[in-house]
Coordinates of C-alpha atoms in Angstrom, one line a residue:
M157 CA -21.0 -11.9 -68.0
N158 CA -20.8 -15.5 -69.5
S159 CA -19.0 -16.1 -72.2
D160 CA -21.8 -18.4 -73.5
P161 CA -25.1 -16.4 -73.2
H162 CA -26.6 -19.8 -74.4
T163 CA -25.9 -21.2 -71.4
R164 CA -28.7 -22.1 -68.9
S165 CA -27.7 -21.6 -65.4
S166 CA -30.6 -22.9 -63.6
H167 CA -32.1 -25.4 -65.4
T168 CA -32.2 -27.7 -68.1
R169 CA -34.8 -28.0 -70.8
P170 CA -37.6 -31.0 -71.1
I171 CA -36.9 -33.5 -73.8
A172 CA -39.0 -33.0 -77.0
G173 CA -42.2 -35.1 -76.6
T174 CA -42.3 -35.5 -72.7
R175 CA -43.8 -31.9 -72.1
N176 CA -47.6 -32.3 -70.5
A177 CA -47.5 -28.8 -68.7
V178 CA -44.6 -26.9 -68.2
R179 CA -44.4 -24.7 -65.0
A180 CA -42.2 -21.6 -64.1
R181 CA -41.3 -19.0 -61.8
V182 CA -39.3 -16.4 -61.1
P183 CA -38.0 -14.3 -57.5
L184 CA -39.0 -10.8 -57.0
R185 CA -36.4 -8.4 -56.2
L186 CA -35.2 -5.7 -53.6
G187 CA -33.5 -2.9 -55.4
L188 CA -31.0 -1.7 -52.6
A189 CA -29.2 1.3 -54.6
G190 CA -29.3 2.7 -58.1
G191 CA -32.5 1.9 -58.7
G192 CA -33.7 4.8 -61.5
T193 CA -30.3 4.8 -63.3
D194 CA -31.3 1.7 -65.9
L195 CA -33.3 4.3 -67.3
S196 CA -33.0 5.4 -70.8
P197 CA -31.3 8.1 -71.9
Y198 CA -29.7 7.7 -68.7
C199 CA -28.1 4.9 -68.7
D200 CA -27.5 5.4 -72.5
D201 CA -25.2 8.7 -72.1
F202 CA -23.9 7.8 -68.4
G203 CA -24.1 4.1 -67.8
G204 CA -26.0 2.9 -65.0
A205 CA -25.5 0.7 -62.0
V206 CA -27.5 -0.9 -59.5
L207 CA -27.4 -3.6 -57.1
N208 CA -30.2 -5.7 -56.0
T209 CA -31.1 -8.7 -54.7
T210 CA -33.7 -11.7 -55.2
I211 CA -35.7 -12.4 -52.3
D212 CA -38.3 -15.6 -51.4
R213 CA -41.5 -14.1 -53.4
Y214 CA -42.2 -15.4 -56.7
A215 CA -44.1 -14.8 -60.2
Y216 CA -45.3 -18.3 -61.5
A217 CA -46.6 -19.2 -64.8
F218 CA -48.4 -22.7 -66.0
I219 CA -48.8 -23.4 -69.9
E220 CA -50.8 -26.5 -71.0
R221 CA -53.1 -27.5 -73.6
S222 CA -56.7 -26.2 -73.1
T223 CA -59.5 -28.7 -73.9
D224 CA -61.6 -26.3 -75.8
G225 CA -59.4 -25.2 -78.6
N226 CA -59.0 -21.5 -77.3
V227 CA -56.2 -19.4 -75.8
H228 CA -56.7 -19.0 -72.4
F229 CA -55.4 -16.5 -70.6
V230 CA -56.0 -16.7 -66.6
A231 CA -54.7 -14.6 -63.5
P232 CA -56.6 -16.3 -60.9
D233 CA -54.9 -14.3 -58.0
V234 CA -56.6 -10.7 -59.8
G235 CA -59.4 -12.7 -60.8
M236 CA -59.3 -12.9 -64.8
D237 CA -59.8 -15.6 -67.1
E238 CA -60.4 -14.6 -70.9
A239 CA -60.7 -16.9 -74.1
F240 CA -59.4 -15.9 -77.6
D241 CA -59.4 -17.9 -80.9
P242 CA -56.0 -19.1 -81.4
Q243 CA -56.2 -17.4 -85.4
D244 CA -57.0 -14.1 -83.4
I245 CA -53.9 -14.1 -81.9
N246 CA -51.8 -10.9 -83.2
E247 CA -51.1 -7.6 -82.7
T248 CA -54.7 -6.5 -82.0
V249 CA -55.1 -8.7 -79.1
L250 CA -52.7 -6.4 -77.1
D251 CA -55.5 -3.9 -77.3
Q252 CA -58.2 -6.1 -76.3
A253 CA -56.7 -8.2 -74.1
K254 CA -57.3 -7.2 -70.3
L255 CA -54.0 -9.7 -68.8
R256 CA -51.8 -7.6 -71.2
L257 CA -48.6 -9.3 -70.0
H258 CA -49.5 -12.9 -71.1
A259 CA -51.1 -11.4 -74.7
G260 CA -47.6 -9.5 -74.9
V261 CA -45.4 -12.4 -74.6
L262 CA -47.6 -15.0 -76.4
V263 CA -47.4 -12.4 -79.7
G264 CA -44.1 -11.6 -79.1
I265 CA -42.5 -15.4 -79.0
S266 CA -45.0 -15.9 -81.7
R267 CA -43.4 -13.0 -84.2
R268 CA -40.2 -13.2 -83.5
F269 CA -39.7 -17.0 -83.6
S270 CA -42.6 -17.6 -86.2
V271 CA -44.6 -19.8 -83.8
S272 CA -48.0 -21.6 -84.6
V273 CA -50.1 -20.4 -81.9
E274 CA -51.8 -23.9 -80.2
P275 CA -54.8 -23.9 -77.9
W276 CA -52.9 -23.4 -74.7
R277 CA -54.0 -22.3 -71.5
I278 CA -51.9 -19.6 -70.0
T279 CA -52.0 -19.1 -66.0
S280 CA -49.8 -17.0 -64.0
F281 CA -49.8 -15.5 -60.4
V282 CA -47.8 -13.3 -58.0
D283 CA -46.9 -13.6 -54.6
A284 CA -47.0 -9.6 -54.4
P285 CA -49.5 -7.3 -55.3
P286 CA -49.5 -5.4 -58.7
G287 CA -47.5 -1.8 -57.9
S288 CA -45.7 -3.8 -55.2
G289 CA -42.2 -2.3 -56.1
L290 CA -41.1 -5.9 -56.1
G291 CA -40.2 -5.8 -59.8
S292 CA -43.7 -8.0 -60.3
S293 CA -44.7 -7.0 -63.6
S294 CA -41.2 -7.7 -64.7
A295 CA -40.7 -11.1 -62.9
L296 CA -44.2 -12.4 -64.8
V297 CA -43.0 -11.6 -67.8
V298 CA -39.7 -13.5 -67.5
A299 CA -41.7 -16.4 -66.2
L300 CA -43.8 -16.2 -69.3
V301 CA -41.4 -16.0 -71.4
E302 CA -39.1 -18.8 -69.7
A303 CA -42.2 -21.2 -69.4
F304 CA -42.4 -20.7 -73.8
V305 CA -38.5 -21.2 -74.1
S306 CA -39.1 -24.3 -72.4
L307 CA -42.2 -25.2 -74.0
L308 CA -40.7 -24.3 -77.1
Q309 CA -37.4 -25.8 -76.7
L310 CA -35.7 -22.0 -77.9
P311 CA -32.3 -21.7 -77.8
L312 CA -32.2 -18.6 -75.7
G313 CA -29.7 -18.5 -72.7
P314 CA -30.2 -15.9 -69.7
Y315 CA -29.1 -13.0 -71.2
D316 CA -31.2 -13.5 -74.3
V317 CA -34.4 -14.2 -71.7
A318 CA -33.6 -11.2 -69.8
H319 CA -33.4 -8.7 -73.1
L320 CA -36.5 -10.3 -74.5
A321 CA -38.4 -9.7 -71.5
Y322 CA -37.2 -6.5 -71.6
E323 CA -38.6 -5.7 -75.2
I324 CA -41.7 -7.4 -75.0
E325 CA -42.7 -5.3 -71.9
R326 CA -41.4 -2.1 -72.5
I327 CA -41.2 -1.5 -76.3
D328 CA -43.7 -4.3 -77.3
L329 CA -46.3 -3.4 -74.9
G330 CA -44.6 0.3 -74.6
L331 CA -44.9 0.0 -70.6
Q332 CA -42.6 2.4 -68.6
G333 CA -40.0 1.3 -66.8
G334 CA -35.7 0.2 -66.6
K335 CA -34.2 -2.7 -67.3
Q336 CA -33.2 -4.2 -64.0
D337 CA -36.0 -6.3 -63.2
Q338 CA -35.9 -8.5 -66.2
Y339 CA -32.1 -9.4 -65.4
A340 CA -32.7 -9.8 -61.2
G341 CA -35.1 -12.1 -61.7
T342 CA -33.6 -14.0 -64.7
F343 CA -30.2 -14.4 -62.9
G344 CA -31.3 -14.3 -59.3
G345 CA -28.9 -13.6 -56.5
M346 CA -27.0 -10.6 -55.3
N347 CA -26.1 -9.0 -58.4
F348 CA -24.3 -5.7 -58.9
I349 CA -25.5 -4.7 -62.8
E350 CA -24.2 -2.7 -65.2
F351 CA -26.2 -0.8 -67.7
L352 CA -24.3 0.5 -70.9
A353 CA -24.3 2.4 -74.2
Q354 CA -25.5 0.3 -77.4
D355 CA -28.2 -1.7 -75.1
R356 CA -25.7 -3.8 -72.7
V357 CA -25.8 -5.3 -69.9
V358 CA -23.4 -6.9 -67.9
V359 CA -24.7 -9.0 -64.8
N360 CA -22.0 -9.1 -61.8
P361 CA -22.9 -11.8 -59.5
L362 CA -21.3 -11.3 -55.7
R363 CA -19.8 -14.1 -53.7
L364 CA -20.9 -13.3 -50.2
S365 CA -19.4 -15.6 -46.5
S366 CA -22.0 -17.1 -45.1
R367 CA -21.7 -14.6 -42.1
I368 CA -22.0 -11.6 -44.4
R369 CA -25.2 -12.8 -45.8
N370 CA -27.0 -14.0 -42.7
E371 CA -26.4 -10.4 -41.1
V372 CA -27.7 -8.6 -44.0
E373 CA -30.6 -11.0 -44.3
T374 CA -31.3 -10.9 -40.6
S375 CA -30.9 -6.6 -40.5
L376 CA -33.7 -6.4 -43.5
V377 CA -37.3 -6.0 -42.6
I378 CA -39.6 -5.4 -45.6
A379 CA -43.4 -3.5 -45.6
F380 CA -46.1 -3.3 -47.8
T381 CA -47.8 -0.2 -47.3
G382 CA -51.1 -1.4 -48.4
V383 CA -51.2 1.4 -51.2
S384 CA -50.5 -0.7 -54.9
R385 CA -49.1 2.3 -57.0
A386 CA -48.8 2.8 -60.7
S387 CA -45.2 3.3 -61.2
A388 CA -45.7 5.1 -64.9
D389 CA -46.2 9.0 -64.1
I390 CA -43.2 8.9 -61.6
I391 CA -41.1 7.1 -64.0
A392 CA -42.3 9.4 -67.0
E393 CA -41.6 12.6 -65.0
Q394 CA -38.0 10.8 -64.4
R395 CA -37.3 10.6 -68.0
S396 CA -38.8 13.9 -68.4
G397 CA -36.2 15.1 -66.1
L398 CA -33.4 13.1 -68.1
L399 CA -34.3 14.0 -71.1
K400 CA -34.5 17.9 -70.5
V401 CA -31.1 17.5 -68.6
T402 CA -32.0 19.6 -66.0
E403 CA -28.9 19.9 -63.3
E404 CA -30.9 18.9 -60.3
T405 CA -32.0 15.5 -62.1
M406 CA -29.1 14.7 -63.4
R407 CA -27.1 15.7 -59.7
N408 CA -29.1 13.4 -58.3
M409 CA -29.2 10.4 -61.0
H410 CA -25.4 10.6 -60.6
R411 CA -25.4 10.2 -56.6
L412 CA -27.6 7.4 -57.2
K413 CA -25.4 5.5 -59.2
Q414 CA -22.6 6.5 -57.3
D415 CA -24.7 5.1 -54.2
A416 CA -24.6 1.4 -56.2
H417 CA -20.8 1.4 -56.4
D418 CA -20.7 2.5 -52.3
M419 CA -23.2 0.1 -51.0
K420 CA -21.7 -2.8 -53.5
N421 CA -18.6 -2.2 -51.6
A422 CA -19.9 -2.0 -48.2
L423 CA -22.1 -5.0 -48.6
L424 CA -18.7 -7.0 -49.6
R425 CA -17.1 -5.5 -46.7
G426 CA -19.8 -6.7 -44.1
E427 CA -20.8 -3.0 -43.0
V428 CA -24.1 -2.8 -42.6
A429 CA -24.1 0.2 -40.7
H430 CA -22.3 1.9 -43.7
M431 CA -25.0 -0.1 -45.7
A432 CA -27.9 1.9 -43.9
E433 CA -26.3 5.1 -44.3
I434 CA -26.2 4.9 -48.1
L435 CA -29.5 3.4 -47.7
N436 CA -30.7 6.9 -46.3
R437 CA -28.5 8.5 -48.4
S438 CA -30.1 7.3 -51.7
W439 CA -33.6 7.6 -50.7
E440 CA -33.3 11.6 -50.3
A441 CA -31.6 11.5 -53.8
K442 CA -34.1 9.7 -55.0
K443 CA -36.7 11.6 -54.0
N444 CA -35.5 14.6 -55.8
T445 CA -35.6 13.0 -59.0
A446 CA -39.6 13.2 -59.2
R447 CA -42.9 14.5 -57.2
G448 CA -45.4 11.4 -55.5
I449 CA -41.9 9.2 -55.3
S450 CA -42.9 10.2 -51.0
N451 CA -46.0 10.8 -49.6
P452 CA -47.3 11.4 -46.2
L453 CA -48.1 7.5 -45.8
I454 CA -44.7 6.5 -46.8
E455 CA -43.0 10.0 -44.5
T456 CA -44.9 8.2 -41.3
L457 CA -43.9 4.6 -41.9
Y458 CA -40.5 5.9 -42.4
G459 CA -40.3 7.9 -38.9
Q460 CA -42.1 5.1 -37.1
A461 CA -39.6 2.7 -38.6
M462 CA -36.7 4.6 -37.3
A463 CA -38.1 5.5 -33.9
D464 CA -38.2 2.1 -33.2
G465 CA -34.7 1.5 -33.9
A466 CA -34.5 1.1 -37.7
I467 CA -31.2 2.6 -39.3
G468 CA -31.7 3.2 -42.8
G469 CA -34.6 2.6 -45.1
K470 CA -36.6 3.4 -48.4
V471 CA -38.9 2.6 -50.9
S472 CA -38.8 -0.3 -53.3
G473 CA -39.0 0.6 -56.8
A474 CA -40.4 3.7 -58.4
G475 CA -42.0 4.8 -55.5
G476 CA -45.7 6.6 -54.2
G477 CA -46.2 3.1 -52.6
G478 CA -46.2 -0.6 -52.9
F479 CA -43.1 -1.8 -50.4
M480 CA -40.6 -0.1 -48.0
M481 CA -37.5 -1.9 -47.1
F482 CA -35.2 -1.3 -43.8
I483 CA -32.0 -1.9 -42.4
V484 CA -32.6 -2.8 -38.8
P485 CA -30.2 -3.7 -36.3
P486 CA -31.1 -7.5 -35.3
D487 CA -31.7 -7.2 -31.8
R488 CA -34.4 -4.5 -33.2
R489 CA -36.2 -6.2 -35.9
V490 CA -38.9 -7.5 -33.6
Q491 CA -40.2 -4.0 -31.9
V492 CA -39.5 -2.6 -35.8
I493 CA -41.6 -5.1 -37.1
R494 CA -44.5 -4.3 -34.3
G495 CA -44.4 -0.4 -34.9
L496 CA -44.9 -0.7 -38.6
N497 CA -47.7 -3.4 -38.5
G498 CA -49.3 -1.1 -35.6
A499 CA -49.0 1.9 -38.0
G500 CA -51.0 -0.1 -40.7
A501 CA -48.5 -1.6 -42.8
Q502 CA -47.8 -5.3 -43.2
A503 CA -44.4 -6.0 -42.2
G504 CA -42.1 -9.3 -41.9
G505 CA -38.4 -10.4 -42.7
V506 CA -37.7 -11.6 -45.7
H507 CA -35.2 -14.2 -46.7
L508 CA -32.5 -13.5 -49.7
V509 CA -32.7 -16.8 -52.7
T510 CA -29.7 -17.4 -55.1
E511 CA -31.5 -19.4 -57.9
G512 CA -33.0 -16.9 -60.7
A513 CA -35.6 -18.5 -63.4
E514 CA -36.6 -22.3 -63.0
T515 CA -38.7 -24.5 -65.1
W516 CA -40.1 -28.0 -64.4
L517 CA -42.6 -30.0 -65.3
S518 CA -45.7 -31.2 -63.7

């Protein structure tokens, strides 16, 4: 953990008075192990642990002055543009706005920091469809928060930004989910993240040699199933199992947390084949935490990839659709991608990125 939580790790703020339009981008993430253990009440009672890495797909947010005196929420990638009088930006707009993430961040920032709402045009787009399983919604919230932090010169460090994004998404807006996505996107890179009692989070960046990093990156294949899924129902069922403290759910959650530790150790040693074994084991445990995590399409694509030479795989995120990820011997990479595409997925390689949230001026 940074000793000074207000230290900015990835950018400096613009000088007051020089701002024209502020832009922000936040990388999406792949969850390698431990996903689900960042959910309350499990992480509060037992402590959660996840291993994730950010990739070369991003959520973007832009803020500039509007020309008509209204606040505009704009998302061209989903074809939405809505306008509100600045005086109407309060808690009630959270139920009126179709772009609830934009509204939630603006209301959350203005309420927490006593900010007067100006006629802003707030635009966003994401390099992945909604329900991708790459943490896109949380990355977008972080991007919106980061843009306002830069615009308003708010004294927030990366831990503060990630926690604020979590509060806005999970508490203010009541959207189901865990905590890893906000921290992954804010910090960027390959991180082992611990979720402890009393809302404490520790982000441990992993230093990899170029040899290990290149081998892992070359061994990764991701594939969009073509189905965007709503994770809320799956996460709600996982939470229900945790609240009931069913023996099976708890056993599988403990397994997922141990897999995060094991995956971290295998990664640091560069044991990619062992990482694949853990990925498969973790996938089996995850499927037992809630119904709907897997389905016939997912099982078909998994089987196709394994038949073509993949040695490990799972769904990224809550499950039910979105992206799948596979560990593949590099010499079988092309065959696996071709096979997945032939089976109806949209497959390809992916690049790992080290930078987290970034802002700049247009």
